[in-house]
Amino acid sequence: MTSTLQPDRYPKRRPPEDSRQLHAERTGRVPSGAFSPRQLWASLPDALRKLNPRHQVGNPVMFVVWVGAVLVTVLTAVAPSTFSIAVAVWLWFTVLFANLAEAVAEGRGKAQAEHLRKMKQETTARRLRPDGGEQRVPGVDLRIGDRVVVEAGELIPGDGEITEGIATVDESAITGESAPVIRESGGDFSSVTGGTTVLSDRIVVEITAKPGESFVDRMIRLVEGAQRQKTPNEIALTILLSTLTIIFLLAVVALQPMAGYSGSLQSVIVLTALLVCLIPTTIGALLSAIGIAGMDRLVQRNVLAKSGRAVEAAGDVDTLLLDKTGTITYGNRQATELIPLVDSGVQSLAVTARLSSLADETPEGRSIVALCAEKYGLTAETTPSEQAGEFVPFTAQTRMSGIDLDGRQVRKGAASAVATWVAEHGGSVPDAVGEIVDQIAQDGGTPLVCAELTDGRARVHGVIRLSDVVKPLMAERFAALRAMGIRTVMITGDNPLTARAIAGEAGVDDYLAEAKPEDKMDLIRREQEGGRLVAMTGDGTNDAPALAQADVGVTMNSGTTAAKEAGNMVDLDSDPTKLIEVVEIGKQLLITRGALTTFSIANDLAKYFAILPAMFVAIYPQLDALNVMRLATPTSAILAAVIFNALIIVGLIPLALRGVRYRPASASALLRRNLLIYGLGGIITPFLGIWVIDLLIRLVPGIG
C-alpha cells in the first residue's frame, strides 16, 4: 500500500533552543529553564499542605527544623518577646520555603500532566470480530489482544502494534513535532500510541495496553511525580545529611552544660536557632526539587524516564553504544564525488552517471542526479527525449541501473556487476578502476562503476563515490564526551574496513563491525564486568535483550513494544542522537546536586562566625575577635543568621529547577570548578547576606 504522504521516519531536528520553544508553544509545557515569581505564588497552597508532619518526616533535615519551629512557637506562646516571635516566624518560613521548592517542581509536572489529560479523548474503536466484521465499542472497553481498524482522520484508540498496513501518523499531540511519521507492520516502526491521529491509509492495530495503563497514562503519573522514587545517590546523600544533623544536634545539646558551667545558660530558642543554622538545611530543602527537576528536564526534551534511577545512571555512564545508521550518519549513502578515468573527462562521466541514475529511485540514485545537477550544471528532470528511452531500473539481482537511448546503453552499478556487463559486450575494465574501487572501499565509501556501450563496444567512464555522510558536529560532540571520561563505541553491520573509516571520521573511540544482537549483549557485559555503566539506544525487538542489559536503555517511541518495555527511557521524538542529550542531563543533575551540597555545607562557616561569638561573648570576651562582620548585638546576629538561612532557600529555587550549567570536562576539572564557585561562593555569600540583614534588623524596635 502506498502512503499519500512521504515524511521522514525521524522528524527533522531543529536547534535545541528553537525545538524546546516550539514544543512548549504546542504542548503548553513550561520550558525547563524558565522560572517566574508567579510560580512561587501558584505553588504556595501546596507548600502549606506539605506542613503536615506526615509529609515532613520523609525529609529528616527539614523534620528537625519543623520540630524546632513547633518548639519555639510553644515557648513563644508561654513567654512572648519580639525576638522569640521573630525566630518562630522565620523558622516556619524556612520549612515553608523548603516545601515551596518541592511544590514548584511538582507544579511544573502537574501542568504538563494537565495538558496530557486534555489531550486524551474518549474514542470509539472499530474492533474486529473473529468473523472479520467490525464492531464499534468505546475505547475504554478495549483489552489486550483486541484488533482495531483505524483509517485516515481517525484517532488511534489505544497503544498497540500495527499488524496490517502502513500509514502516516500525526504524533504532535505527544511529541509537539508537526512532521508526520510513517508507521508500518512487520518492522521496527510498528508501534503506535493511543491519542495520535492517522493521516493517511488504513491500518489494523493490535492493542497491547490495558485501559488506564497506556503510554499517556504512564506519562501523566510520571510527570506528576506520583511514581517518583528516590535514587540510590539521593538516598545516600539523605543518609549523610541525616548523620550530619544528628552530629550537630549532639553538639548543640553538649553546649548547654558547658554554658551552665560558665554561668551563662542559653535559652532553648537560641539553641534551636543555632541547630537550624548549623545543619545542612539548604540542600535538605532543595534535594527533592533537584530530583524532580531532573525528570522534568528530560520530559521537556521529549524523553520519558521510567524512574529517577535511570536519570541518575545516565549521569554516571562510562560507555556509550551508538548505532552508526541514523545516529552517527544520516543513514542513506549519498553521492559525494565523481572520479573519471584519465582518458575520460569528469563532465562526460557526469552526463553518463546522470543518465544511468534516472531510473534508480533509491536514495543513492537520486543523490547522484542531484550531485550532477548541483555541481556540473545538468538538469535534475527527465527530458522528453530521455523519456522515450528504455529505462533499466536498479534491482538487487542485477545490481545495476541505466537507460537505453538512441543506440547507446548506459549502466551504473556494483563494480563486479558492471565488469561482467562490460566483458559481455566486448570491453575490458582498466586496472585503474580496481585501484579506485579498492581505495573508496578502504575509505568507508561505496564505489559504483559507470560504463557505456556505444557502437558495439563497452567502456568504463569512471567511478561514483557514495559516502555514508557523518552528521555535522558529531566529532565535536564525541570529543566533549571524551573530555568527560566517557568512551564511545559505534555499532554497525558494515564490514570492518568501512566501520573503521566511519569511526575515524566521526571521532568515536572504538567500533563493533558486523554486529549481531548477541554481539551487542557480549560487548555490554564485558564493559559492565569492568565496573563501567553502559548506555545504548535501540528500537527493534532484536535490541530488547541488549536494552534490558544496559544500565541506561533509551528506546525509540517508533520502535516495537518489546523494545519499549526493555528500555528504561523512551524518546518520543525517536531521535537516536538524543542519547547524548540524556547523558548530559544526567550529568547536570549530579552536578547540580553536588554544587548545592557544597554551597550548603560551606554556608555553615559564616554562621559559626555569626552565632557562636554572639552566644558566648559575654563569658569569653576574646570571642569578639571572631565577630568579623561586626554584628550589632547577640540577638540581631542570631536572628540575621536564621533569616538568611530561610531566604537563601528561596534564592536557590531557580537554580535547583534550571540546574547548574553543564560544561563537558573531566571529573577533576568539575571538582575544582565546583569548589571555586559554590564552595568559595558558599562562604562569601552568607557573610555579605547576614551582615546586610543585621543592618536592617538594627532598625526594628525591640531587637536591634
XYZ file of C-alpha atoms in Angstrom:
704
model
C 0.000 0.000 0.000
C 1.344 3.429 -0.899
C 1.030 6.325 1.505
C -0.250 9.653 0.252
C 2.449 11.406 2.285
C 6.145 10.601 2.415
C 7.543 12.095 5.612
C 10.819 11.021 7.143
C 10.757 8.278 9.700
C 12.714 10.574 12.001
C 11.348 14.123 12.365
C 13.524 16.978 11.239
C 15.690 18.166 14.120
C 15.803 21.867 14.956
C 18.407 23.624 17.062
C 17.732 22.736 20.730
C 16.540 26.199 21.723
C 14.103 26.522 18.809
C 12.844 22.981 19.291
C 12.132 23.468 23.007
C 10.382 26.797 22.443
C 8.208 25.386 19.649
C 7.449 22.315 21.742
C 6.416 24.497 24.675
C 4.068 26.505 22.441
C 2.416 23.378 21.050
C 2.092 21.401 24.253
C 1.549 24.134 26.795
C 4.512 22.926 28.831
C 6.776 25.280 30.741
C 10.350 25.287 29.397
C 12.655 23.701 31.942
C 14.858 26.757 32.166
C 12.004 29.177 32.784
C 11.122 30.472 36.229
C 8.947 33.310 37.474
C 7.773 34.570 40.888
C 4.244 33.743 39.751
C 5.156 30.070 40.060
C 6.020 30.600 43.732
C 2.631 32.155 44.407
C 0.749 29.450 42.482
C 2.586 26.715 44.411
C 2.021 28.296 47.845
C -1.180 26.318 48.683
C 0.641 23.039 48.011
C 3.554 24.215 50.158
C 1.195 24.941 53.038
C -0.382 21.481 52.748
C 3.084 19.953 52.989
C 3.468 21.364 56.530
C 1.693 18.197 57.638
C 4.144 16.264 59.877
C 3.442 13.059 57.950
C 4.994 14.714 54.917
C 7.833 16.357 56.836
C 9.034 13.124 58.410
C 10.147 11.950 54.953
C 12.874 14.621 54.960
C 14.912 14.148 58.185
C 16.728 17.505 57.963
C 13.600 19.576 57.455
C 11.709 17.482 60.016
C 14.228 18.667 62.630
C 13.566 22.265 61.534
C 9.801 21.603 61.750
C 10.146 20.227 65.286
C 12.285 23.249 66.203
C 9.657 25.621 64.800
C 6.927 23.901 66.855
C 9.059 24.033 69.995
C 9.916 27.724 69.588
C 6.268 28.536 68.834
C 5.142 26.843 72.066
C 7.825 28.640 74.107
C 6.876 31.945 72.474
C 3.232 31.409 73.376
C 4.266 30.875 77.017
C 6.700 33.820 77.237
C 6.393 36.037 74.160
C 9.063 38.511 73.112
C 9.914 40.288 69.906
C 13.000 38.115 69.468
C 11.226 34.803 70.113
C 8.323 35.742 67.815
C 10.735 36.684 65.031
C 12.694 33.427 65.425
C 9.477 31.364 65.390
C 8.181 33.135 62.272
C 11.413 32.665 60.349
C 11.742 29.018 61.349
C 8.275 28.414 59.917
C 9.307 30.339 56.808
C 12.328 28.022 56.497
C 10.070 24.956 56.496
C 7.582 26.665 54.179
C 10.276 27.682 51.688
C 11.598 24.120 51.617
C 8.080 22.890 50.851
C 7.771 25.631 48.242
C 10.832 24.390 46.349
C 9.318 20.921 46.085
C 5.851 22.276 45.301
C 7.144 24.447 42.433
C 8.991 21.461 40.919
C 5.890 19.272 41.264
C 3.661 22.052 39.941
C 5.541 22.131 36.663
C 4.935 18.407 36.285
C 1.252 18.815 37.151
C 0.903 21.469 34.444
C 2.333 19.038 31.924
C 0.078 16.260 33.205
C -2.970 18.519 32.873
C -2.102 19.122 29.231
C -1.822 15.373 28.657
C -5.214 14.811 30.285
C -6.766 17.375 27.959
C -5.118 15.599 25.058
C -6.772 12.301 25.962
C -10.047 11.939 24.121
C -12.710 9.342 24.547
C -12.709 7.449 21.270
C -14.926 4.880 19.638
C -12.944 1.950 18.324
C -13.749 -0.222 15.316
C -12.957 -3.594 16.854
C -12.626 -6.570 14.525
C -14.736 -9.615 15.294
C -13.410 -13.152 14.723
C -15.540 -13.392 11.560
C -13.807 -10.310 10.101
C -16.670 -7.905 10.720
C -16.402 -4.661 12.653
C -17.968 -3.731 15.972
C -17.968 -0.166 17.320
C -17.069 -0.089 21.014
C -15.852 2.638 23.423
C -12.076 2.862 23.548
C -12.098 2.169 27.307
C -13.603 -1.284 26.615
C -10.592 -2.443 24.597
C -8.480 -5.223 26.052
C -5.017 -6.575 25.298
C -5.131 -8.605 22.089
C -8.110 -6.795 20.545
C -7.603 -5.787 16.909
C -8.998 -2.464 15.701
C -9.212 -0.748 12.323
C -8.066 2.865 12.029
C -8.346 4.915 8.835
C -7.306 8.405 7.741
C -8.658 11.136 10.021
C -9.346 8.802 12.954
C -7.689 8.693 16.374
C -5.817 5.562 17.388
C -7.889 4.310 20.367
C -5.076 2.685 22.354
C -1.431 1.704 22.436
C -0.599 -1.151 20.131
C 1.312 -2.694 17.251
C 0.342 -2.394 13.596
C -0.341 -5.871 12.255
C -1.576 -4.842 8.800
C -0.896 -1.855 6.573
C 1.199 1.284 6.539
C 0.137 4.845 7.355
C 1.387 8.300 8.190
C 0.625 9.309 11.777
C 0.446 12.734 13.417
C 2.109 12.390 16.846
C 2.264 16.137 17.579
C -0.184 15.805 20.481
C 2.506 13.858 22.364
C 5.800 14.984 20.858
C 4.958 18.568 19.860
C 6.556 17.817 16.463
C 4.350 18.682 13.479
C 6.097 16.448 10.940
C 4.078 13.229 10.461
C 5.870 9.894 10.692
C 5.473 6.570 8.926
C 4.289 3.554 10.890
C 4.077 0.143 9.260
C 3.569 -3.507 10.101
C 6.319 -6.086 10.225
C 9.254 -3.875 11.140
C 10.850 -1.757 13.810
C 8.391 1.102 13.199
C 5.188 -0.730 14.050
C 4.368 0.756 17.463
C 1.614 3.381 17.763
C 0.378 5.430 20.723
C -3.220 5.965 21.738
C -4.458 9.509 21.097
C -2.394 10.066 17.958
C -4.076 10.619 14.593
C -3.811 8.597 11.383
C -3.398 10.956 8.425
C -3.476 8.524 5.529
C -4.290 4.980 4.537
C -5.727 2.163 6.661
C -4.077 0.121 9.400
C -5.045 -2.690 11.746
C -3.714 -2.265 15.291
C -3.432 -4.961 17.942
C -3.936 -3.428 21.404
C -1.036 -4.032 23.823
C -2.068 -1.978 26.900
C -4.960 -2.168 29.374
C -7.227 0.858 29.923
C -5.542 3.225 32.371
C -2.124 1.724 31.666
C -1.483 3.306 28.282
C 1.653 5.214 27.448
C -0.077 8.556 28.031
C -1.433 7.377 31.406
C 2.065 6.363 32.473
C 3.403 9.724 31.306
C 0.827 11.536 33.427
C 1.744 9.615 36.568
C 5.459 10.066 35.990
C 5.465 13.799 35.267
C 3.212 14.405 38.274
C 5.820 12.715 40.417
C 3.345 10.153 41.738
C 5.693 7.312 40.825
C 8.949 9.095 41.593
C 11.204 7.151 43.924
C 14.422 8.396 45.455
C 17.508 7.313 43.560
C 20.399 5.442 45.234
C 22.639 8.536 45.276
C 19.792 10.639 46.639
C 19.174 8.084 49.389
C 22.894 8.011 50.215
C 23.005 11.810 50.397
C 19.893 11.832 52.619
C 21.633 9.425 54.993
C 24.729 11.657 55.042
C 22.636 14.759 55.743
C 20.766 12.908 58.488
C 24.067 11.862 60.050
C 25.349 15.448 59.984
C 22.089 16.597 61.554
C 22.461 14.101 64.408
C 26.093 15.166 64.958
C 25.137 18.857 65.129
C 22.186 18.030 67.385
C 24.506 16.289 69.841
C 26.987 19.168 69.595
C 24.298 21.764 70.366
C 22.970 19.700 73.268
C 26.527 19.436 74.640
C 26.898 23.233 74.581
C 24.328 23.775 77.330
C 26.267 22.016 80.127
C 29.382 23.961 79.114
C 27.395 27.190 79.100
C 25.934 26.340 82.523
C 29.381 25.629 83.926
C 30.474 29.056 82.664
C 27.482 30.682 84.321
C 25.593 31.659 81.174
C 22.849 29.170 80.319
C 21.419 29.625 76.835
C 17.708 29.689 76.106
C 16.136 26.827 74.173
C 15.175 29.328 71.478
C 18.804 30.360 70.935
C 19.972 26.721 70.902
C 17.236 25.833 68.406
C 18.264 28.722 66.169
C 21.881 27.564 66.376
C 20.920 23.990 65.444
C 18.805 25.072 62.458
C 21.599 27.267 61.148
C 24.293 24.615 61.533
C 22.527 21.629 59.973
C 22.548 21.461 56.128
C 19.071 22.939 55.690
C 19.761 24.417 52.242
C 20.469 21.152 50.448
C 17.946 19.346 52.644
C 15.278 21.753 51.456
C 16.235 21.552 47.768
C 17.177 17.884 47.407
C 13.720 16.687 46.373
C 13.233 19.621 43.985
C 16.558 18.838 42.258
C 15.459 15.255 41.568
C 12.017 16.260 40.294
C 13.548 18.969 38.096
C 15.922 16.410 36.559
C 12.961 14.313 35.445
C 11.280 17.495 34.196
C 14.276 18.430 32.018
C 14.044 15.032 30.332
C 10.315 15.459 29.718
C 10.960 18.893 28.195
C 13.215 17.162 25.677
C 10.521 14.555 24.983
C 12.285 11.756 26.843
C 10.218 9.754 29.321
C 12.269 8.122 32.090
C 10.603 5.210 33.836
C 12.427 6.066 37.079
C 14.758 8.605 38.607
C 17.323 5.810 38.861
C 17.674 5.855 35.065
C 18.299 9.623 35.026
C 20.928 9.304 37.719
C 22.583 6.364 35.973
C 22.806 8.445 32.802
C 24.946 10.922 34.710
C 27.355 8.171 35.742
C 27.636 6.498 32.331
C 31.138 5.414 31.307
C 30.438 3.833 27.902
C 28.017 4.899 25.160
C 26.965 2.406 22.487
C 25.624 4.187 19.399
C 24.247 2.742 16.178
C 26.002 4.119 13.130
C 22.989 4.410 10.840
C 20.654 7.239 11.787
C 22.707 8.213 14.830
C 26.252 8.978 13.698
C 25.445 9.082 9.986
C 22.328 10.100 8.073
C 21.756 6.502 7.037
C 21.294 6.962 3.304
C 24.527 6.872 1.330
C 24.888 9.928 -0.871
C 26.956 10.644 -3.954
C 29.850 12.872 -2.932
C 32.382 12.600 -5.776
C 32.807 11.594 -9.423
C 36.220 10.084 -10.233
C 36.840 9.863 -14.017
C 39.466 7.735 -15.720
C 42.447 9.512 -17.254
C 41.055 9.339 -20.803
C 37.511 10.347 -19.778
C 36.662 13.850 -18.598
C 34.644 14.456 -15.445
C 31.882 16.214 -17.425
C 31.468 13.143 -19.634
C 31.294 10.983 -16.519
C 28.685 13.316 -15.018
C 26.472 13.009 -18.129
C 26.770 9.215 -18.048
C 26.210 8.990 -14.283
C 23.066 11.102 -14.520
C 21.593 9.080 -17.384
C 22.314 5.802 -15.607
C 20.539 7.019 -12.458
C 17.325 8.400 -13.955
C 15.574 5.062 -13.405
C 17.148 4.484 -9.980
C 14.551 5.531 -7.386
C 16.741 4.582 -4.434
C 18.041 7.447 -2.244
C 21.512 6.740 -3.644
C 20.302 7.049 -7.225
C 18.504 10.314 -6.538
C 21.596 11.712 -4.818
C 23.665 11.042 -7.979
C 21.203 13.023 -10.106
C 21.248 15.812 -7.532
C 25.075 15.904 -7.475
C 25.250 16.129 -11.271
C 22.717 18.961 -11.265
C 24.322 20.963 -8.446
C 27.996 20.547 -9.339
C 28.045 20.009 -13.108
C 25.108 22.098 -14.336
C 22.952 19.219 -15.602
C 19.191 19.142 -15.241
C 17.644 17.040 -12.488
C 14.466 16.493 -14.514
C 13.961 13.834 -17.164
C 13.705 15.456 -20.595
C 11.081 14.376 -23.189
C 13.757 12.764 -25.368
C 15.057 10.774 -22.413
C 11.546 9.637 -21.564
C 11.438 7.970 -24.988
C 14.319 5.722 -23.945
C 14.036 2.343 -22.242
C 14.785 2.663 -18.543
C 16.547 -0.157 -16.719
C 15.645 0.116 -13.003
C 18.020 -0.951 -10.259
C 17.331 -4.410 -8.812
C 19.050 -6.491 -6.160
C 19.643 -9.214 -8.761
C 21.316 -7.144 -11.479
C 22.823 -4.559 -9.086
C 22.755 -2.095 -11.982
C 20.515 0.611 -13.384
C 20.618 2.604 -16.600
C 18.951 3.604 -19.848
C 18.948 2.505 -23.492
C 18.677 5.640 -25.605
C 19.493 6.430 -29.257
C 21.618 3.327 -29.738
C 23.516 3.909 -26.502
C 23.357 1.749 -23.403
C 24.433 3.401 -20.169
C 24.874 1.418 -16.968
C 25.897 2.143 -13.378
C 26.255 -0.334 -10.534
C 28.449 -2.512 -8.365
C 31.974 -2.982 -9.701
C 31.652 -6.740 -10.249
C 28.247 -6.423 -11.966
C 29.434 -3.677 -14.329
C 32.686 -5.568 -15.067
C 30.640 -8.607 -16.139
C 28.372 -6.432 -18.309
C 31.379 -4.738 -19.961
C 33.026 -8.111 -20.653
C 29.807 -9.466 -22.197
C 29.869 -6.559 -24.647
C 33.457 -6.954 -25.769
C 35.074 -4.421 -23.479
C 37.546 -4.568 -20.631
C 37.886 -2.786 -17.315
C 41.143 -0.862 -16.848
C 43.301 -1.728 -13.827
C 42.903 1.835 -12.614
C 39.201 1.142 -11.942
C 40.089 -1.631 -9.492
C 42.512 0.655 -7.687
C 39.875 3.417 -7.379
C 37.248 0.939 -6.187
C 39.583 -0.519 -3.539
C 40.560 2.917 -2.284
C 36.932 4.052 -1.946
C 36.075 0.856 -0.031
C 39.045 1.360 2.297
C 37.894 4.927 2.947
C 34.493 3.632 4.073
C 32.601 4.589 0.928
C 30.666 2.611 -1.663
C 32.014 2.602 -5.248
C 29.670 2.480 -8.241
C 31.245 1.985 -11.657
C 29.761 3.850 -14.610
C 30.035 2.405 -18.162
C 28.595 2.952 -21.639
C 28.014 0.734 -24.698
C 28.395 2.634 -27.991
C 28.990 1.229 -31.468
C 29.062 -2.315 -30.140
C 31.882 -1.655 -27.669
C 31.579 -1.085 -23.933
C 33.925 1.134 -21.982
C 34.153 2.451 -18.434
C 33.896 6.208 -17.815
C 34.784 6.279 -14.129
C 33.610 5.637 -10.604
C 30.986 7.316 -8.408
C 31.816 7.596 -4.720
C 28.883 7.063 -2.343
C 29.529 8.059 1.245
C 27.582 7.395 4.414
C 27.705 11.035 5.462
C 28.531 11.718 9.095
C 26.185 14.219 10.710
C 27.588 17.698 11.372
C 29.388 18.382 14.661
C 29.414 14.701 15.670
C 33.202 14.731 16.082
C 32.925 17.743 18.401
C 30.225 16.055 20.482
C 32.288 12.892 20.846
C 35.311 14.983 21.810
C 33.202 16.595 24.528
C 32.138 13.174 25.786
C 35.775 12.070 25.793
C 36.634 15.105 27.901
C 34.068 13.874 30.433
C 35.747 10.470 30.534
C 33.008 8.721 28.525
C 34.054 6.091 25.994
C 32.017 5.954 22.767
C 31.552 2.791 20.706
C 29.936 2.768 17.262
C 27.896 -0.342 16.401
C 27.370 -1.209 12.743
C 26.655 -4.105 10.445
C 29.243 -2.809 7.957
C 32.470 -4.625 7.222
C 35.499 -3.734 9.382
C 37.117 -1.549 6.700
C 34.049 0.648 6.277
C 33.409 0.693 10.017
C 36.965 1.835 10.724
C 36.730 4.660 8.192
C 33.404 5.970 9.536
C 34.628 5.642 13.132
C 37.729 7.657 12.288
C 35.734 10.412 10.593
C 33.150 10.601 13.387
C 35.759 10.563 16.137
C 34.416 7.649 18.209
C 36.792 5.752 20.473
C 36.001 2.254 19.202
C 33.677 0.362 16.892
C 31.965 -3.009 16.620
C 31.665 -4.140 12.986
C 29.337 -6.785 11.514
C 27.438 -6.644 14.804
C 24.687 -9.136 15.602
C 22.286 -8.900 18.584
C 24.371 -11.353 20.604
C 27.491 -9.313 19.872
C 25.863 -6.239 21.442
C 24.999 -8.235 24.554
C 28.549 -9.587 24.849
C 30.005 -6.080 24.480
C 27.722 -4.654 27.179
C 28.574 -7.462 29.583
C 32.305 -7.040 29.011
C 32.040 -3.339 29.753
C 29.964 -3.945 32.877
C 32.370 -6.582 34.161
C 34.975 -3.841 34.264
C 32.747 -1.825 36.610
C 31.534 0.582 33.927
C 27.969 1.796 33.364
C 26.705 1.381 29.797
C 24.075 3.310 27.824
C 22.649 2.430 24.418
C 19.764 3.151 22.063
C 17.546 0.758 20.133
C 14.137 0.356 18.548
C 13.771 -3.226 17.326
C 12.709 -6.446 19.008
C 16.224 -7.798 18.461
C 17.556 -4.833 20.508
C 15.405 -5.726 23.532
C 17.912 -8.056 25.287
C 20.729 -5.506 24.988
C 18.455 -2.633 26.108
C 17.462 -4.628 29.179
C 21.102 -5.441 29.949
C 22.330 -1.837 29.587
C 22.260 0.442 32.620
C 20.566 3.134 30.516
C 18.463 1.883 27.609
C 16.851 4.618 25.506
C 14.112 3.205 23.291
C 12.622 4.960 20.287
C 8.894 5.658 20.544
C 8.609 4.433 16.961
C 10.080 1.084 17.983
C 8.423 -2.149 18.925
C 6.568 -2.742 22.183
C 9.189 -5.302 23.223
C 11.956 -2.705 22.877
C 9.994 -0.063 24.809
C 9.337 -2.478 27.647
C 13.004 -3.500 27.804
C 14.474 0.035 28.000
C 14.198 2.390 30.964
C 13.705 5.548 28.876
C 11.548 6.280 25.836
C 12.395 9.036 23.354
C 9.132 10.408 21.989
C 10.944 12.068 19.078
C 12.545 8.749 18.041
C 15.849 10.548 17.566
C 18.781 8.167 18.220
C 21.214 11.029 18.882
C 19.088 12.004 21.902
C 21.162 9.568 23.970
C 23.944 12.160 24.097
C 21.500 14.754 25.477
C 20.239 12.223 28.031
C 23.775 11.729 29.336
C 24.260 15.496 29.561
C 21.005 15.883 31.527
C 22.081 13.113 33.904
C 25.444 14.827 34.375
C 23.683 18.128 35.020
C 21.502 16.514 37.691
C 24.518 15.123 39.551
C 26.492 18.359 39.167
C 23.563 20.421 40.467
C 23.151 18.179 43.486
C 26.880 18.277 44.216
C 27.140 22.040 43.727
C 24.260 22.866 46.063
C 25.529 20.379 48.649
C 28.911 22.121 48.566
C 27.228 25.515 48.834
C 25.054 24.375 51.740
C 27.918 22.977 53.824
C 30.135 25.990 53.074
C 27.303 28.252 54.324
C 27.793 26.935 57.833
C 31.198 28.585 58.183
C 29.750 32.106 58.109
C 27.001 31.099 60.522
C 29.638 29.962 63.037
C 31.114 33.469 62.960
C 27.647 34.965 63.401
C 26.093 32.860 66.163
C 28.857 31.351 68.313
C 30.513 34.688 69.222
C 27.053 36.127 69.915
C 26.211 33.301 72.319
C 29.394 33.343 74.411
C 30.968 36.783 74.015
C 29.618 37.811 77.417
C 31.510 34.913 79.042
C 34.549 34.891 76.824
C 35.238 38.445 75.591
C 38.075 37.072 73.464
C 35.413 35.629 71.103
C 34.631 39.162 69.967
C 37.628 38.834 67.654
C 35.607 36.255 65.697
C 32.814 38.772 65.124
C 34.391 39.740 61.796
C 31.063 41.033 60.472
C 30.799 43.382 63.476
C 27.185 42.381 64.067
C 25.323 44.730 66.396
C 24.033 42.534 69.218
C 23.780 38.821 70.055
C 20.036 38.811 69.292
C 20.453 40.587 65.944
C 23.301 38.223 64.983
C 21.274 35.103 65.736
C 18.152 36.412 64.037
C 20.131 37.566 60.970
C 21.562 34.059 60.569
C 18.094 32.482 60.897
C 16.594 34.888 58.330
C 19.446 34.320 55.863
C 19.062 30.569 56.331
C 15.434 30.844 55.188
C 15.890 33.353 52.366
C 18.786 31.503 50.711
C 16.414 28.568 50.049
C 14.091 30.799 48.018
C 17.064 32.330 46.245
C 18.322 28.932 45.126
C 14.987 27.504 43.913
C 15.508 28.779 40.321
C 18.986 27.206 40.225
C 17.641 23.895 41.553
C 14.937 23.852 38.863
C 17.104 25.068 35.989
C 20.184 23.111 37.024
C 23.793 24.174 37.164
C 25.048 24.904 33.670
C 26.814 21.855 32.304
C 30.160 22.106 30.540
C 31.948 18.944 29.360
C 35.058 18.467 31.482
C 36.957 15.849 33.441
C 35.911 14.908 36.967
C 38.879 16.751 38.483
C 38.106 19.920 36.499
C 34.454 19.767 37.568
C 35.514 19.339 41.199
C 37.812 22.368 41.036
C 35.095 24.471 39.416
C 32.560 23.257 41.970
C 34.793 24.175 44.913
C 35.777 27.525 43.442
C 32.272 28.734 42.559
C 29.992 27.004 45.065
C 32.475 26.324 47.837
C 34.008 29.791 47.910
C 30.667 31.358 46.988
C 29.012 29.445 49.809
C 31.449 31.049 52.244
C 31.315 34.624 50.938
C 27.556 34.892 50.287
C 26.444 34.305 53.930
C 28.981 36.815 55.243
C 27.507 39.502 52.992
C 23.908 38.380 53.437
C 23.994 38.144 57.245
C 25.790 41.496 57.502
C 23.128 43.252 55.360
C 20.251 41.615 57.258
C 21.846 42.641 60.576
C 21.931 46.258 59.387
C 18.196 46.087 58.676
C 17.391 44.383 61.988
C 19.019 47.240 63.891
C 16.186 49.434 62.631
C 13.494 47.216 64.223
C 12.489 48.360 67.727
C 12.885 45.726 70.411
C 15.503 43.693 68.517
C 18.223 45.942 67.139
